[in-house]
Short mmCIF file of C-alpha atoms and ligand atoms in Angstrom, two decimals:
data_model
loop_
_atom_site.label_atom_id
_atom_site.label_comp_id
_atom_site.label_asym_id
_atom_site.label_seq_id
_atom_site.Cartn_x
_atom_site.Cartn_y
_atom_site.Cartn_z
CA MET A 14 0.00 0.00 0.00
CA GLU A 15 2.97 2.32 0.71
CA ASN A 16 3.83 2.95 -2.94
CA ILE A 17 0.26 3.41 -4.10
CA PRO A 18 -0.37 5.74 -5.74
CA GLN A 19 2.77 5.99 -7.81
CA LYS A 20 4.03 9.32 -9.13
CA ILE A 21 3.19 9.82 -12.80
CA ASN A 22 6.67 11.13 -13.63
CA GLY A 23 6.08 11.44 -17.37
CA ASN A 24 4.47 8.03 -17.80
CA PHE A 25 0.74 7.47 -17.28
CA LYS A 26 0.56 3.91 -18.57
CA GLY A 27 -0.85 1.49 -16.01
CA LYS A 28 -0.94 4.14 -13.27
CA ASP A 29 -3.77 4.78 -10.85
CA ILE A 30 -5.04 8.37 -10.64
CA ILE A 31 -5.84 8.93 -6.98
CA THR A 32 -4.53 12.37 -5.99
CA LEU A 33 -3.11 15.53 -7.52
CA ASP A 34 0.01 14.84 -5.45
CA GLN A 35 1.06 12.28 -8.09
CA PHE A 36 1.52 15.04 -10.67
CA LEU A 37 4.51 17.17 -11.57
CA LYS A 38 4.34 20.13 -13.92
CA LYS A 39 5.59 17.96 -16.81
CA ASP A 40 2.71 15.50 -16.26
CA ILE A 41 0.16 18.29 -16.42
CA ASP A 42 1.85 19.51 -19.64
CA ILE A 43 1.55 16.05 -21.24
CA LEU A 44 -2.08 15.67 -20.18
CA PHE A 45 -3.08 19.13 -21.39
CA SER A 46 -1.46 18.69 -24.77
CA LYS A 47 -3.34 15.38 -25.25
CA THR A 48 -6.54 17.04 -23.98
CA SER A 49 -6.25 19.75 -26.62
CA LYS A 50 -5.83 17.02 -29.26
CA MET A 51 -8.97 15.28 -28.01
CA LYS A 52 -10.84 18.58 -28.20
CA LYS A 53 -9.80 18.98 -31.84
CA LEU A 54 -10.71 15.37 -32.57
CA VAL A 55 -14.21 15.72 -31.10
CA GLN A 56 -14.78 19.01 -32.89
CA ALA A 57 -13.62 17.58 -36.21
CA LYS A 58 -14.98 14.02 -36.14
CA GLY A 59 -16.82 13.39 -32.89
CA GLY A 60 -14.34 10.71 -31.85
CA SER A 61 -12.23 7.77 -33.00
CA SER A 62 -11.72 4.07 -32.39
CA LEU A 63 -8.57 4.49 -30.31
CA LEU A 64 -9.94 2.53 -27.34
CA LYS A 65 -11.74 -0.15 -29.33
CA GLY A 66 -11.60 -3.40 -27.37
CA LYS A 67 -11.03 -1.64 -24.05
CA ILE A 68 -13.62 -1.65 -21.29
CA MET A 69 -13.99 0.75 -18.39
CA THR A 70 -15.97 -0.08 -15.26
CA ALA A 71 -17.71 2.98 -13.80
CA LEU A 72 -18.29 1.98 -10.19
CA PHE A 73 -20.29 4.73 -8.51
CA TYR A 74 -21.36 4.26 -4.91
CA GLU A 75 -22.38 7.94 -4.60
CA PRO A 76 -24.66 10.05 -6.82
CA SER A 77 -23.19 11.59 -9.95
CA SER A 78 -24.39 13.13 -13.21
CA ARG A 79 -21.47 14.88 -14.89
CA THR A 80 -18.54 12.77 -13.72
CA PHE A 81 -20.32 9.52 -14.54
CA GLY A 82 -21.71 10.83 -17.83
CA SER A 83 -18.45 12.31 -19.00
CA PHE A 84 -16.41 9.19 -18.23
CA VAL A 85 -18.94 7.06 -20.09
CA THR A 86 -19.09 9.35 -23.11
CA SER A 87 -15.29 9.65 -23.12
CA MET A 88 -15.05 5.88 -23.53
CA GLN A 89 -17.77 5.85 -26.18
CA ARG A 90 -16.22 8.64 -28.20
CA LEU A 91 -13.01 6.62 -28.35
CA GLY A 92 -14.77 3.44 -29.39
CA GLY A 93 -14.46 1.65 -26.05
CA GLY A 94 -17.05 -0.11 -23.93
CA PHE A 95 -18.12 0.35 -20.35
CA ILE A 96 -19.86 -1.32 -17.44
CA PRO A 97 -22.09 1.31 -15.82
CA LEU A 98 -22.71 0.73 -12.11
CA GLN A 99 -24.54 3.52 -10.43
CA GLY A 100 -26.44 3.18 -7.19
CA MET A 101 -24.58 0.20 -5.78
CA GLY A 102 -27.54 -0.51 -3.51
CA ASN A 103 -28.77 -2.75 -6.33
CA SER A 104 -25.56 -4.74 -6.55
CA SER A 105 -23.85 -7.42 -4.47
CA VAL A 106 -22.67 -4.65 -2.17
CA ALA A 107 -26.21 -4.78 -0.79
CA LYS A 108 -25.48 -8.41 0.12
CA GLY A 109 -22.40 -7.37 2.07
CA GLU A 110 -19.65 -7.79 -0.52
CA SER A 111 -16.38 -6.01 0.38
CA LEU A 112 -14.92 -3.25 -1.77
CA GLU A 113 -11.87 -5.40 -2.50
CA ASP A 114 -13.97 -8.32 -3.79
CA THR A 115 -16.03 -6.00 -5.97
CA ILE A 116 -12.83 -4.52 -7.39
CA GLN A 117 -11.38 -7.98 -8.11
CA THR A 118 -14.57 -8.90 -9.92
CA PHE A 119 -14.54 -5.92 -12.25
CA SER A 120 -10.79 -6.25 -12.81
CA SER A 121 -11.49 -9.56 -14.46
CA TYR A 122 -13.98 -7.96 -16.88
CA SER A 123 -12.41 -4.59 -17.65
CA ASP A 124 -9.21 -2.68 -18.36
CA MET A 125 -9.69 0.17 -15.86
CA ILE A 126 -12.00 1.09 -13.02
CA VAL A 127 -13.36 4.54 -12.23
CA ILE A 128 -14.65 4.67 -8.67
CA ARG A 129 -16.70 7.12 -6.61
CA HIS A 130 -17.23 6.25 -2.97
CA SER A 131 -18.22 7.99 0.26
CA GLU A 132 -15.09 7.06 2.24
CA VAL A 133 -11.86 9.04 2.16
CA GLY A 134 -9.11 6.67 1.02
CA SER A 135 -11.47 4.25 -0.74
CA ALA A 136 -9.89 4.83 -4.17
CA LYS A 137 -6.49 3.97 -2.74
CA ILE A 138 -7.88 0.79 -1.18
CA ALA A 139 -9.43 -0.10 -4.54
CA ALA A 140 -6.12 0.55 -6.32
CA SER A 141 -4.35 -1.77 -3.89
CA ALA A 142 -6.79 -4.57 -4.70
CA THR A 143 -6.05 -4.72 -8.44
CA GLU A 144 -3.35 -4.45 -11.07
CA ILE A 145 -5.47 -2.47 -13.54
CA PRO A 146 -5.60 1.36 -13.33
CA VAL A 147 -8.06 2.82 -10.84
CA ILE A 148 -9.23 6.40 -11.27
CA ASN A 149 -10.61 8.28 -8.27
CA ALA A 150 -13.87 9.99 -9.22
CA GLY A 151 -14.34 11.31 -5.68
CA ASP A 152 -13.56 9.65 -2.34
CA GLY A 153 -15.78 11.23 0.30
CA ILE A 154 -14.42 14.61 1.33
CA GLY A 155 -10.97 13.55 0.15
CA GLU A 156 -10.15 14.34 -3.46
CA HIS A 157 -11.62 14.52 -6.93
CA PRO A 158 -8.53 14.65 -9.14
CA THR A 159 -10.13 14.57 -12.59
CA GLN A 160 -12.39 17.49 -11.68
CA ALA A 161 -9.38 19.51 -10.52
CA LEU A 162 -7.46 18.62 -13.70
CA LEU A 163 -10.31 19.85 -15.88
CA ASP A 164 -10.56 22.95 -13.70
CA LEU A 165 -6.83 23.60 -14.16
CA TYR A 166 -7.19 23.04 -17.91
CA THR A 167 -10.05 25.54 -18.01
CA ILE A 168 -8.00 28.14 -16.13
CA TYR A 169 -5.01 27.46 -18.40
CA GLU A 170 -7.10 27.80 -21.55
CA LYS A 171 -8.18 31.26 -20.46
CA HIS A 172 -5.05 32.68 -18.85
CA LYS A 173 -2.31 30.67 -20.64
CA LYS A 174 -0.52 30.05 -17.36
CA LEU A 175 -0.95 28.23 -14.06
CA ASP A 176 1.46 30.29 -11.97
CA ASN A 177 1.23 33.81 -10.61
CA LEU A 178 -2.53 33.46 -10.38
CA ILE A 179 -4.95 35.00 -7.94
CA GLY A 180 -8.05 32.90 -7.37
CA VAL A 181 -11.10 32.88 -5.15
CA ILE A 182 -12.61 29.65 -3.88
CA ALA A 183 -15.93 30.08 -2.10
CA GLY A 184 -18.34 27.82 -0.25
CA ASP A 185 -17.67 24.53 1.51
CA ILE A 186 -13.91 24.39 1.59
CA LYS A 187 -13.83 21.93 4.47
CA ASN A 188 -15.88 19.20 2.77
CA GLY A 189 -15.49 20.03 -0.92
CA ARG A 190 -13.24 17.37 -2.43
CA THR A 191 -12.90 19.29 -5.69
CA THR A 192 -11.37 22.21 -3.81
CA HIS A 193 -8.90 19.92 -2.01
CA SER A 194 -7.65 18.61 -5.33
CA LEU A 195 -7.64 22.06 -6.93
CA ILE A 196 -5.55 23.55 -4.12
CA ARG A 197 -3.10 20.64 -4.46
CA GLY A 198 -3.00 21.17 -8.22
CA LEU A 199 -2.36 24.90 -7.99
CA SER A 200 0.41 24.17 -5.48
CA ILE A 201 2.41 22.40 -8.20
CA PHE A 202 2.96 25.82 -9.79
CA LYS A 203 4.70 28.89 -8.37
CA LYS A 204 3.36 32.03 -6.75
CA ASN A 205 -0.33 31.26 -6.68
CA THR A 206 -2.58 33.00 -4.17
CA LEU A 207 -6.01 31.77 -3.19
CA TYR A 208 -8.64 33.67 -1.25
CA LEU A 209 -10.80 31.11 0.53
CA LEU A 210 -14.23 32.63 1.24
CA SER A 211 -16.35 30.61 3.64
CA PRO A 212 -18.08 30.71 6.98
CA ARG A 213 -15.64 29.73 9.73
CA GLN A 214 -17.45 26.40 10.33
CA ILE A 215 -16.63 25.16 6.83
CA ARG A 216 -13.16 26.57 6.26
CA LEU A 217 -10.32 24.10 5.61
CA SER A 218 -9.46 21.76 8.48
CA ARG A 219 -6.39 23.12 10.27
CA MET A 220 -4.47 20.05 9.19
CA ASP A 221 -5.25 20.64 5.50
CA PHE A 222 -4.52 24.35 5.87
CA GLU A 223 -1.06 23.62 7.29
CA ASN A 224 -0.29 20.87 4.79
CA PHE A 225 -1.28 23.00 1.82
CA THR A 226 0.49 26.11 3.06
CA LYS A 227 3.74 24.14 3.42
CA ARG A 228 3.69 23.57 -0.34
CA GLY A 229 4.25 27.26 -0.95
CA ILE A 230 0.76 28.28 -2.07
CA LYS A 231 -0.55 31.42 -0.36
CA LEU A 232 -3.93 30.81 1.25
CA ILE A 233 -5.88 33.78 2.59
CA GLU A 234 -8.99 32.82 4.51
CA ILE A 235 -11.77 35.41 4.45
CA GLU A 236 -15.28 35.42 5.88
CA LYS A 237 -16.70 38.54 4.24
CA GLU A 238 -17.29 39.48 0.62
CA ILE A 239 -15.79 42.90 1.27
CA ASP A 240 -12.39 41.19 1.58
CA LEU A 241 -12.52 39.77 -1.96
CA PRO A 242 -9.64 40.84 -4.22
CA LYS A 243 -10.68 42.79 -7.31
CA ASN A 244 -7.94 41.37 -9.52
CA ALA A 245 -8.74 37.64 -9.40
CA HIS A 246 -8.11 35.46 -12.46
CA PHE A 247 -10.88 33.09 -11.48
CA TRP A 248 -13.71 32.65 -9.02
CA TYR A 249 -14.54 29.05 -8.10
CA TRP A 250 -17.86 28.76 -6.30
CA THR A 251 -18.92 25.50 -4.64
CA ARG A 252 -21.97 23.83 -3.15
CA ILE A 253 -22.33 23.48 0.61
CA GLN A 254 -22.00 19.68 0.93
CA LYS A 255 -25.20 18.92 2.82
CA GLU A 256 -24.57 15.16 2.81
CA ARG A 257 -21.37 15.60 4.82
CA PHE A 258 -23.03 17.31 7.82
CA GLU A 259 -23.76 15.02 10.76
CA ASN A 260 -26.13 17.57 12.23
CA LEU A 261 -28.48 19.20 9.73
CA LYS A 262 -28.92 22.18 12.05
CA HIS A 263 -25.31 23.08 11.34
CA PHE A 264 -26.00 22.84 7.62
CA GLU A 265 -29.05 25.12 7.95
CA LYS A 266 -26.84 27.79 9.54
CA VAL A 267 -24.43 27.99 6.61
CA LYS A 268 -26.51 26.80 3.66
CA ASN A 269 -27.07 30.15 1.99
CA SER A 270 -23.79 31.87 2.76
CA PHE A 271 -22.30 33.73 -0.23
CA THR A 272 -24.56 33.69 -3.24
CA LEU A 273 -22.81 34.75 -6.42
CA THR A 274 -24.93 37.49 -8.00
CA ARG A 275 -24.43 39.95 -10.85
CA LYS A 276 -24.04 42.65 -8.20
CA LEU A 277 -21.18 40.73 -6.57
CA VAL A 278 -19.48 40.31 -9.95
CA ASN A 279 -19.92 44.00 -10.73
CA THR A 280 -18.57 45.05 -7.33
CA TYR A 281 -15.56 42.75 -6.93
CA GLY A 282 -15.02 41.09 -10.30
CA ASN A 283 -13.19 42.16 -13.43
CA SER A 284 -13.60 41.64 -17.14
CA LYS A 285 -10.75 39.10 -17.49
CA MET A 286 -11.75 36.64 -14.78
CA ILE A 287 -13.65 33.42 -15.30
CA ILE A 288 -16.46 32.19 -13.06
CA MET A 289 -16.30 28.46 -12.32
CA HIS A 290 -18.29 25.86 -10.40
CA PRO A 291 -17.79 22.08 -10.40
CA LEU A 292 -21.60 21.66 -10.33
CA PRO A 293 -24.18 20.73 -9.26
CA ARG A 294 -25.16 24.15 -7.97
CA VAL A 295 -28.03 24.52 -5.57
CA ASN A 296 -28.56 28.22 -4.79
CA GLU A 297 -25.06 29.51 -4.71
CA ILE A 298 -24.92 31.08 -8.18
CA ASP A 299 -27.80 33.23 -9.30
CA LYS A 300 -29.07 32.29 -12.77
CA GLU A 301 -28.65 35.90 -13.91
CA VAL A 302 -24.88 35.25 -13.96
CA ASP A 303 -25.13 32.28 -16.36
CA ASN A 304 -24.81 34.34 -19.50
CA ASP A 305 -21.93 36.52 -18.35
CA THR A 306 -19.00 36.22 -20.74
CA GLY A 307 -16.78 34.97 -17.91
CA ALA A 308 -19.23 32.32 -16.71
CA VAL A 309 -17.80 28.99 -17.90
CA TYR A 310 -19.49 26.53 -15.51
CA LEU A 311 -22.32 25.51 -17.81
CA LYS A 312 -20.13 25.79 -20.89
CA HIS A 313 -16.53 24.85 -21.56
CA GLN A 314 -15.61 23.96 -17.98
CA MET A 315 -17.96 21.00 -18.37
CA ARG A 316 -17.01 20.12 -21.94
CA ASN A 317 -13.34 20.26 -21.01
CA GLY A 318 -14.11 17.46 -18.54
CA MET A 319 -14.94 15.18 -21.43
CA TYR A 320 -11.84 16.06 -23.48
CA LEU A 321 -9.61 15.68 -20.46
CA ARG A 322 -11.09 12.34 -19.43
CA MET A 323 -10.72 11.06 -23.00
CA ALA A 324 -7.03 11.97 -22.84
CA LEU A 325 -6.55 10.49 -19.39
CA LEU A 326 -8.25 7.18 -20.23
CA ALA A 327 -6.16 6.81 -23.37
CA LEU A 328 -2.99 7.67 -21.44
CA VAL A 329 -3.52 5.18 -18.60
CA VAL A 330 -4.15 2.31 -20.98
CA GLY A 331 -1.06 3.37 -22.95
CA LYS A 332 -2.78 4.15 -26.24
CA ILE A 333 -1.32 7.65 -26.66
C1 LIG B 14 -18.68 17.52 -7.26
C2 LIG B 14 -18.41 16.30 -6.44
O1 LIG B 14 -19.03 15.26 -6.61
O2 LIG B 14 -17.50 16.41 -5.62
N1 LIG B 14 -19.39 17.25 -8.42
C3 LIG B 14 -18.69 16.89 -9.53
O3 LIG B 14 -18.21 15.81 -9.65
N2 LIG B 14 -18.53 17.81 -10.49
C4 LIG B 14 -19.14 18.70 -6.51
C5 LIG B 14 -20.33 18.61 -5.61
O4 LIG B 14 -20.97 17.55 -5.49
O5 LIG B 14 -20.66 19.63 -5.03
#
């Protein structure tokens, strides 16, 4: 278990994708250049038969629309097949099967496994139970690496750099796994500053705050909109993760903190920044913002997820 997950170090073939900590700058460069090729391929021809004969298991123990849908379509656009398992309550898990046994089963049918699970560390446990690549599609409040990679790609596409950036992350920073991966990802590059806007109850755990800060990224925790910087390159709003609260009264207290409105954009935003959200949103971005030129959450942020997952799937099975 010690050497799982392995560093990518320029070679994706056969590797699990569990955390952003596996990536160096050169790995991000490789992935982004392949992602741009996939984007061109889809725009020109819709897809190819690159992954013909390959099968992906999509093993989702927790709800998902985009992540599940984009992994499945990524396989289909490259001519591969998939085993779709959503709502594992209908499977042998309901009979008490262990995660390891389930993983062994689908390793004998498929060439890679994409897993979403409610427990932190579950993707790593899955990876230890099989030789085929395992991709973490969200492990509880842990990480969601492919979301962060598509977020980084979206920021890169707009600003042509991933260093010297000023960003705002707002919402549930304690429980939001996409933010944990994004902060790790932005820490790979130099001189990035993040303003973390959240109520005190759902700011980063002190352990995460210390661990992240040690990597050299500047994290500025704020609790009021008035402290937002006006020169941000991106705003990244997130959903308050209701399902992670043990006591719903605590959720009720913070549920409508910080709604992103046109007024907020006009007051603290700027014309060059992009507005992002991993989705789903509940109330935290007003619909009036959807058509702003900088609002990418319902547009290319999501589409980039498909291009990036196409590239990643092809890389881990060694086809590109
Ligand atoms: C996120 C997740 O599942 O962590 N969704 C996603 O995959 N884009 C964000 C969320 O659920 O709030």
